[in-house]
């Protein structure tokens, strides 16, 4: 049976693949005591646009994220407004700095939407299950206390 790993609209990996890879990466980092951060980016308001405008904006966000993160990081589309990134071999401090730079990139490329961009970071190397990491990131996004939050 053929399994789809890529989102047709954006060309990014899909949510199912993201979660499978997150679990694999977490198993690896726990064995070899490596650093791993999961990043969940929400661009609020994309779901309120017309279908064509939302598709165009999601593709541009996908391009920005693909260009911004390293080639070996995993970038995926979660749903209409959220994107997940598995950032390998990065410390808490460096992940926070990268998130701040990413916010600046959104401000530069999407000034109309930039104030509605939220980033949640979770130190995945402290968890055992990918679902727990995703849930922590989602909870941090929902709080929307700051543009960058740690779950």
mmCIF file with all atom_site columns, C-alpha atoms in Angstrom:
data_model
loop_
_atom_site.group_PDB
_atom_site.id
_atom_site.type_symbol
_atom_site.label_atom_id
_atom_site.label_alt_id
_atom_site.label_comp_id
_atom_site.label_asym_id
_atom_site.label_entity_id
_atom_site.label_seq_id
_atom_site.pdbx_PDB_ins_code
_atom_site.Cartn_x
_atom_site.Cartn_y
_atom_site.Cartn_z
_atom_site.occupancy
_atom_site.B_iso_or_equiv
_atom_site.pdbx_formal_charge
_atom_site.auth_seq_id
_atom_site.auth_comp_id
_atom_site.auth_asym_id
_atom_site.auth_atom_id
_atom_site.pdbx_PDB_model_num
ATOM 1   C CA . UNK A 1 1   ? 0.000   0.000  0.000  1.00 0.00 ? 1   UNK A CA 1
ATOM 2   C CA . UNK A 1 2   ? 1.266   3.464  -0.913 1.00 0.00 ? 2   UNK A CA 1
ATOM 3   C CA . UNK A 1 3   ? 1.618   5.946  1.948  1.00 0.00 ? 3   UNK A CA 1
ATOM 4   C CA . UNK A 1 4   ? 1.554   9.692  1.378  1.00 0.00 ? 4   UNK A CA 1
ATOM 5   C CA . UNK A 1 5   ? 4.308   11.468 3.324  1.00 0.00 ? 5   UNK A CA 1
ATOM 6   C CA . UNK A 1 6   ? 4.052   14.905 1.756  1.00 0.00 ? 6   UNK A CA 1
ATOM 7   C CA . UNK A 1 7   ? 1.325   17.528 1.909  1.00 0.00 ? 7   UNK A CA 1
ATOM 8   C CA . UNK A 1 8   ? 0.202   18.180 -1.680 1.00 0.00 ? 8   UNK A CA 1
ATOM 9   C CA . UNK A 1 9   ? -0.493  21.867 -1.141 1.00 0.00 ? 9   UNK A CA 1
ATOM 10  C CA . UNK A 1 10  ? 2.796   22.971 0.437  1.00 0.00 ? 10  UNK A CA 1
ATOM 11  C CA . UNK A 1 11  ? 5.238   20.230 -0.489 1.00 0.00 ? 11  UNK A CA 1
ATOM 12  C CA . UNK A 1 12  ? 6.138   19.841 3.191  1.00 0.00 ? 12  UNK A CA 1
ATOM 13  C CA . UNK A 1 13  ? 5.916   16.601 5.119  1.00 0.00 ? 13  UNK A CA 1
ATOM 14  C CA . UNK A 1 14  ? 2.467   15.847 6.530  1.00 0.00 ? 14  UNK A CA 1
ATOM 15  C CA . UNK A 1 15  ? 1.413   15.572 10.173 1.00 0.00 ? 15  UNK A CA 1
ATOM 16  C CA . UNK A 1 16  ? 1.480   11.758 10.275 1.00 0.00 ? 16  UNK A CA 1
ATOM 17  C CA . UNK A 1 17  ? 5.068   11.674 9.041  1.00 0.00 ? 17  UNK A CA 1
ATOM 18  C CA . UNK A 1 18  ? 6.047   14.442 11.468 1.00 0.00 ? 18  UNK A CA 1
ATOM 19  C CA . UNK A 1 19  ? 4.782   12.485 14.462 1.00 0.00 ? 19  UNK A CA 1
ATOM 20  C CA . UNK A 1 20  ? 6.471   9.259  13.340 1.00 0.00 ? 20  UNK A CA 1
ATOM 21  C CA . UNK A 1 21  ? 9.787   11.042 12.825 1.00 0.00 ? 21  UNK A CA 1
ATOM 22  C CA . UNK A 1 22  ? 9.456   12.913 16.123 1.00 0.00 ? 22  UNK A CA 1
ATOM 23  C CA . UNK A 1 23  ? 9.124   9.596  17.959 1.00 0.00 ? 23  UNK A CA 1
ATOM 24  C CA . UNK A 1 24  ? 12.124  8.151  16.091 1.00 0.00 ? 24  UNK A CA 1
ATOM 25  C CA . UNK A 1 25  ? 14.223  11.227 16.858 1.00 0.00 ? 25  UNK A CA 1
ATOM 26  C CA . UNK A 1 26  ? 13.196  11.153 20.523 1.00 0.00 ? 26  UNK A CA 1
ATOM 27  C CA . UNK A 1 27  ? 14.208  7.497  20.784 1.00 0.00 ? 27  UNK A CA 1
ATOM 28  C CA . UNK A 1 28  ? 17.573  8.386  19.231 1.00 0.00 ? 28  UNK A CA 1
ATOM 29  C CA . UNK A 1 29  ? 18.289  11.365 21.506 1.00 0.00 ? 29  UNK A CA 1
ATOM 30  C CA . UNK A 1 30  ? 17.373  9.449  24.633 1.00 0.00 ? 30  UNK A CA 1
ATOM 31  C CA . UNK A 1 31  ? 19.799  6.695  23.668 1.00 0.00 ? 31  UNK A CA 1
ATOM 32  C CA . UNK A 1 32  ? 22.662  8.993  22.709 1.00 0.00 ? 32  UNK A CA 1
ATOM 33  C CA . UNK A 1 33  ? 21.904  11.931 25.032 1.00 0.00 ? 33  UNK A CA 1
ATOM 34  C CA . UNK A 1 34  ? 21.526  14.470 22.261 1.00 0.00 ? 34  UNK A CA 1
ATOM 35  C CA . UNK A 1 35  ? 19.560  17.725 22.217 1.00 0.00 ? 35  UNK A CA 1
ATOM 36  C CA . UNK A 1 36  ? 16.265  17.951 20.331 1.00 0.00 ? 36  UNK A CA 1
ATOM 37  C CA . UNK A 1 37  ? 13.685  20.725 20.240 1.00 0.00 ? 37  UNK A CA 1
ATOM 38  C CA . UNK A 1 38  ? 10.216  20.535 18.741 1.00 0.00 ? 38  UNK A CA 1
ATOM 39  C CA . UNK A 1 39  ? 8.897   23.804 17.359 1.00 0.00 ? 39  UNK A CA 1
ATOM 40  C CA . UNK A 1 40  ? 5.232   24.461 16.620 1.00 0.00 ? 40  UNK A CA 1
ATOM 41  C CA . UNK A 1 41  ? 4.486   27.616 14.611 1.00 0.00 ? 41  UNK A CA 1
ATOM 42  C CA . UNK A 1 42  ? 0.984   29.024 14.312 1.00 0.00 ? 42  UNK A CA 1
ATOM 43  C CA . UNK A 1 43  ? 0.044   31.706 11.812 1.00 0.00 ? 43  UNK A CA 1
ATOM 44  C CA . UNK A 1 44  ? -3.337  32.733 13.180 1.00 0.00 ? 44  UNK A CA 1
ATOM 45  C CA . UNK A 1 45  ? -5.878  33.957 10.675 1.00 0.00 ? 45  UNK A CA 1
ATOM 46  C CA . UNK A 1 46  ? -4.894  31.780 7.724  1.00 0.00 ? 46  UNK A CA 1
ATOM 47  C CA . UNK A 1 47  ? -8.103  29.829 8.185  1.00 0.00 ? 47  UNK A CA 1
ATOM 48  C CA . UNK A 1 48  ? -10.110 33.066 7.831  1.00 0.00 ? 48  UNK A CA 1
ATOM 49  C CA . UNK A 1 49  ? -8.820  33.867 4.322  1.00 0.00 ? 49  UNK A CA 1
ATOM 50  C CA . UNK A 1 50  ? -10.454 32.765 1.089  1.00 0.00 ? 50  UNK A CA 1
ATOM 51  C CA . UNK A 1 51  ? -9.409  29.310 -0.019 1.00 0.00 ? 51  UNK A CA 1
ATOM 52  C CA . UNK A 1 52  ? -7.026  30.561 -2.741 1.00 0.00 ? 52  UNK A CA 1
ATOM 53  C CA . UNK A 1 53  ? -5.492  33.293 -0.557 1.00 0.00 ? 53  UNK A CA 1
ATOM 54  C CA . UNK A 1 54  ? -4.982  30.849 2.309  1.00 0.00 ? 54  UNK A CA 1
ATOM 55  C CA . UNK A 1 55  ? -3.358  28.308 -0.011 1.00 0.00 ? 55  UNK A CA 1
ATOM 56  C CA . UNK A 1 56  ? -1.021  30.966 -1.416 1.00 0.00 ? 56  UNK A CA 1
ATOM 57  C CA . UNK A 1 57  ? -0.097  32.201 2.077  1.00 0.00 ? 57  UNK A CA 1
ATOM 58  C CA . UNK A 1 58  ? 0.504   28.666 3.397  1.00 0.00 ? 58  UNK A CA 1
ATOM 59  C CA . UNK A 1 59  ? 2.818   27.956 0.453  1.00 0.00 ? 59  UNK A CA 1
ATOM 60  C CA . UNK A 1 60  ? 4.765   31.143 1.189  1.00 0.00 ? 60  UNK A CA 1
ATOM 61  C CA . UNK A 1 61  ? 5.012   30.251 4.877  1.00 0.00 ? 61  UNK A CA 1
ATOM 62  C CA . UNK A 1 62  ? 6.204   26.767 3.898  1.00 0.00 ? 62  UNK A CA 1
ATOM 63  C CA . UNK A 1 63  ? 8.875   28.322 1.688  1.00 0.00 ? 63  UNK A CA 1
ATOM 64  C CA . UNK A 1 64  ? 10.013  30.657 4.475  1.00 0.00 ? 64  UNK A CA 1
ATOM 65  C CA . UNK A 1 65  ? 10.257  27.796 6.980  1.00 0.00 ? 65  UNK A CA 1
ATOM 66  C CA . UNK A 1 66  ? 12.092  25.536 4.528  1.00 0.00 ? 66  UNK A CA 1
ATOM 67  C CA . UNK A 1 67  ? 14.608  28.281 3.776  1.00 0.00 ? 67  UNK A CA 1
ATOM 68  C CA . UNK A 1 68  ? 14.978  29.249 7.446  1.00 0.00 ? 68  UNK A CA 1
ATOM 69  C CA . UNK A 1 69  ? 15.625  25.842 8.991  1.00 0.00 ? 69  UNK A CA 1
ATOM 70  C CA . UNK A 1 70  ? 18.573  23.578 8.253  1.00 0.00 ? 70  UNK A CA 1
ATOM 71  C CA . UNK A 1 71  ? 18.327  20.958 5.540  1.00 0.00 ? 71  UNK A CA 1
ATOM 72  C CA . UNK A 1 72  ? 18.351  18.096 8.064  1.00 0.00 ? 72  UNK A CA 1
ATOM 73  C CA . UNK A 1 73  ? 15.627  19.569 10.291 1.00 0.00 ? 73  UNK A CA 1
ATOM 74  C CA . UNK A 1 74  ? 12.138  18.189 9.597  1.00 0.00 ? 74  UNK A CA 1
ATOM 75  C CA . UNK A 1 75  ? 9.544   20.806 8.546  1.00 0.00 ? 75  UNK A CA 1
ATOM 76  C CA . UNK A 1 76  ? 5.911   19.692 8.217  1.00 0.00 ? 76  UNK A CA 1
ATOM 77  C CA . UNK A 1 77  ? 2.416   21.082 7.849  1.00 0.00 ? 77  UNK A CA 1
ATOM 78  C CA . UNK A 1 78  ? 0.214   20.196 10.816 1.00 0.00 ? 78  UNK A CA 1
ATOM 79  C CA . UNK A 1 79  ? -3.068  21.785 9.684  1.00 0.00 ? 79  UNK A CA 1
ATOM 80  C CA . UNK A 1 80  ? -4.413  24.989 8.108  1.00 0.00 ? 80  UNK A CA 1
ATOM 81  C CA . UNK A 1 81  ? -2.644  27.337 10.538 1.00 0.00 ? 81  UNK A CA 1
ATOM 82  C CA . UNK A 1 82  ? 0.156   25.317 12.178 1.00 0.00 ? 82  UNK A CA 1
ATOM 83  C CA . UNK A 1 83  ? 3.523   23.970 11.095 1.00 0.00 ? 83  UNK A CA 1
ATOM 84  C CA . UNK A 1 84  ? 5.803   21.652 13.074 1.00 0.00 ? 84  UNK A CA 1
ATOM 85  C CA . UNK A 1 85  ? 9.583   21.526 12.980 1.00 0.00 ? 85  UNK A CA 1
ATOM 86  C CA . UNK A 1 86  ? 11.922  18.963 14.522 1.00 0.00 ? 86  UNK A CA 1
ATOM 87  C CA . UNK A 1 87  ? 15.153  20.824 15.266 1.00 0.00 ? 87  UNK A CA 1
ATOM 88  C CA . UNK A 1 88  ? 18.054  18.473 15.840 1.00 0.00 ? 88  UNK A CA 1
ATOM 89  C CA . UNK A 1 89  ? 21.218  19.112 17.852 1.00 0.00 ? 89  UNK A CA 1
ATOM 90  C CA . UNK A 1 90  ? 20.194  22.450 19.297 1.00 0.00 ? 90  UNK A CA 1
ATOM 91  C CA . UNK A 1 91  ? 20.248  23.780 22.841 1.00 0.00 ? 91  UNK A CA 1
ATOM 92  C CA . UNK A 1 92  ? 17.413  25.546 24.653 1.00 0.00 ? 92  UNK A CA 1
ATOM 93  C CA . UNK A 1 93  ? 19.326  28.831 24.393 1.00 0.00 ? 93  UNK A CA 1
ATOM 94  C CA . UNK A 1 94  ? 20.024  28.528 20.669 1.00 0.00 ? 94  UNK A CA 1
ATOM 95  C CA . UNK A 1 95  ? 16.471  27.398 19.914 1.00 0.00 ? 95  UNK A CA 1
ATOM 96  C CA . UNK A 1 96  ? 15.145  30.513 21.641 1.00 0.00 ? 96  UNK A CA 1
ATOM 97  C CA . UNK A 1 97  ? 17.497  32.715 19.603 1.00 0.00 ? 97  UNK A CA 1
ATOM 98  C CA . UNK A 1 98  ? 16.419  30.977 16.383 1.00 0.00 ? 98  UNK A CA 1
ATOM 99  C CA . UNK A 1 99  ? 12.751  31.511 17.285 1.00 0.00 ? 99  UNK A CA 1
ATOM 100 C CA . UNK A 1 100 ? 13.399  35.235 17.823 1.00 0.00 ? 100 UNK A CA 1
ATOM 101 C CA . UNK A 1 101 ? 15.037  35.458 14.399 1.00 0.00 ? 101 UNK A CA 1
ATOM 102 C CA . UNK A 1 102 ? 12.132  33.527 12.871 1.00 0.00 ? 102 UNK A CA 1
ATOM 103 C CA . UNK A 1 103 ? 9.682   36.059 14.319 1.00 0.00 ? 103 UNK A CA 1
ATOM 104 C CA . UNK A 1 104 ? 11.757  38.828 12.670 1.00 0.00 ? 104 UNK A CA 1
ATOM 105 C CA . UNK A 1 105 ? 11.592  36.953 9.356  1.00 0.00 ? 105 UNK A CA 1
ATOM 106 C CA . UNK A 1 106 ? 7.800   36.726 9.639  1.00 0.00 ? 106 UNK A CA 1
ATOM 107 C CA . UNK A 1 107 ? 7.669   40.450 10.459 1.00 0.00 ? 107 UNK A CA 1
ATOM 108 C CA . UNK A 1 108 ? 9.698   41.186 7.335  1.00 0.00 ? 108 UNK A CA 1
ATOM 109 C CA . UNK A 1 109 ? 7.908   38.836 4.910  1.00 0.00 ? 109 UNK A CA 1
ATOM 110 C CA . UNK A 1 110 ? 4.354   38.937 6.281  1.00 0.00 ? 110 UNK A CA 1
ATOM 111 C CA . UNK A 1 111 ? 3.824   42.295 8.019  1.00 0.00 ? 111 UNK A CA 1
ATOM 112 C CA . UNK A 1 112 ? 0.035   41.889 7.896  1.00 0.00 ? 112 UNK A CA 1
ATOM 113 C CA . UNK A 1 113 ? 0.162   38.527 9.696  1.00 0.00 ? 113 UNK A CA 1
ATOM 114 C CA . UNK A 1 114 ? 3.323   38.828 11.752 1.00 0.00 ? 114 UNK A CA 1
ATOM 115 C CA . UNK A 1 115 ? 1.600   39.950 14.952 1.00 0.00 ? 115 UNK A CA 1
ATOM 116 C CA . UNK A 1 116 ? -0.428  36.750 14.801 1.00 0.00 ? 116 UNK A CA 1
ATOM 117 C CA . UNK A 1 117 ? 2.546   34.389 14.589 1.00 0.00 ? 117 UNK A CA 1
ATOM 118 C CA . UNK A 1 118 ? 3.154   32.309 17.705 1.00 0.00 ? 118 UNK A CA 1
ATOM 119 C CA . UNK A 1 119 ? 5.968   29.850 18.293 1.00 0.00 ? 119 UNK A CA 1
ATOM 120 C CA . UNK A 1 120 ? 6.027   27.115 20.916 1.00 0.00 ? 120 UNK A CA 1
ATOM 121 C CA . UNK A 1 121 ? 9.246   25.265 21.715 1.00 0.00 ? 121 UNK A CA 1
ATOM 122 C CA . UNK A 1 122 ? 9.490   22.016 23.658 1.00 0.00 ? 122 UNK A CA 1
ATOM 123 C CA . UNK A 1 123 ? 12.707  20.345 24.738 1.00 0.00 ? 123 UNK A CA 1
ATOM 124 C CA . UNK A 1 124 ? 11.857  16.944 23.309 1.00 0.00 ? 124 UNK A CA 1
ATOM 125 C CA . UNK A 1 125 ? 14.856  15.249 24.873 1.00 0.00 ? 125 UNK A CA 1
ATOM 126 C CA . UNK A 1 126 ? 13.085  15.472 28.246 1.00 0.00 ? 126 UNK A CA 1
ATOM 127 C CA . UNK A 1 127 ? 10.037  13.489 27.094 1.00 0.00 ? 127 UNK A CA 1
ATOM 128 C CA . UNK A 1 128 ? 9.388   9.886  26.107 1.00 0.00 ? 128 UNK A CA 1
ATOM 129 C CA . UNK A 1 129 ? 6.370   10.085 23.786 1.00 0.00 ? 129 UNK A CA 1
ATOM 130 C CA . UNK A 1 130 ? 5.995   12.266 20.688 1.00 0.00 ? 130 UNK A CA 1
ATOM 131 C CA . UNK A 1 131 ? 2.322   12.861 21.531 1.00 0.00 ? 131 UNK A CA 1
ATOM 132 C CA . UNK A 1 132 ? 3.308   14.411 24.887 1.00 0.00 ? 132 UNK A CA 1
ATOM 133 C CA . UNK A 1 133 ? 5.757   16.758 23.153 1.00 0.00 ? 133 UNK A CA 1
ATOM 134 C CA . UNK A 1 134 ? 3.126   17.807 20.627 1.00 0.00 ? 134 UNK A CA 1
ATOM 135 C CA . UNK A 1 135 ? 0.519   18.328 23.368 1.00 0.00 ? 135 UNK A CA 1
ATOM 136 C CA . UNK A 1 136 ? 2.927   20.510 25.386 1.00 0.00 ? 136 UNK A CA 1
ATOM 137 C CA . UNK A 1 137 ? 3.682   22.633 22.328 1.00 0.00 ? 137 UNK A CA 1
ATOM 138 C CA . UNK A 1 138 ? -0.009  22.936 21.516 1.00 0.00 ? 138 UNK A CA 1
ATOM 139 C CA . UNK A 1 139 ? -0.798  23.987 25.088 1.00 0.00 ? 139 UNK A CA 1
ATOM 140 C CA . UNK A 1 140 ? 1.929   26.656 24.959 1.00 0.00 ? 140 UNK A CA 1
ATOM 141 C CA . UNK A 1 141 ? 0.472   27.968 21.683 1.00 0.00 ? 141 UNK A CA 1
ATOM 142 C CA . UNK A 1 142 ? -3.039  28.121 23.075 1.00 0.00 ? 142 UNK A CA 1
ATOM 143 C CA . UNK A 1 143 ? -1.876  30.240 26.023 1.00 0.00 ? 143 UNK A CA 1
ATOM 144 C CA . UNK A 1 144 ? -0.660  32.977 23.618 1.00 0.00 ? 144 UNK A CA 1
ATOM 145 C CA . UNK A 1 145 ? 0.945   34.838 26.498 1.00 0.00 ? 145 UNK A CA 1
ATOM 146 C CA . UNK A 1 146 ? 3.991   35.667 24.411 1.00 0.00 ? 146 UNK A CA 1
ATOM 147 C CA . UNK A 1 147 ? 4.918   35.291 20.763 1.00 0.00 ? 147 UNK A CA 1
ATOM 148 C CA . UNK A 1 148 ? 7.475   32.674 21.797 1.00 0.00 ? 148 UNK A CA 1
ATOM 149 C CA . UNK A 1 149 ? 6.611   30.196 24.526 1.00 0.00 ? 149 UNK A CA 1
ATOM 150 C CA . UNK A 1 150 ? 8.209   27.121 26.033 1.00 0.00 ? 150 UNK A CA 1
ATOM 151 C CA . UNK A 1 151 ? 6.023   24.123 26.726 1.00 0.00 ? 151 UNK A CA 1
#
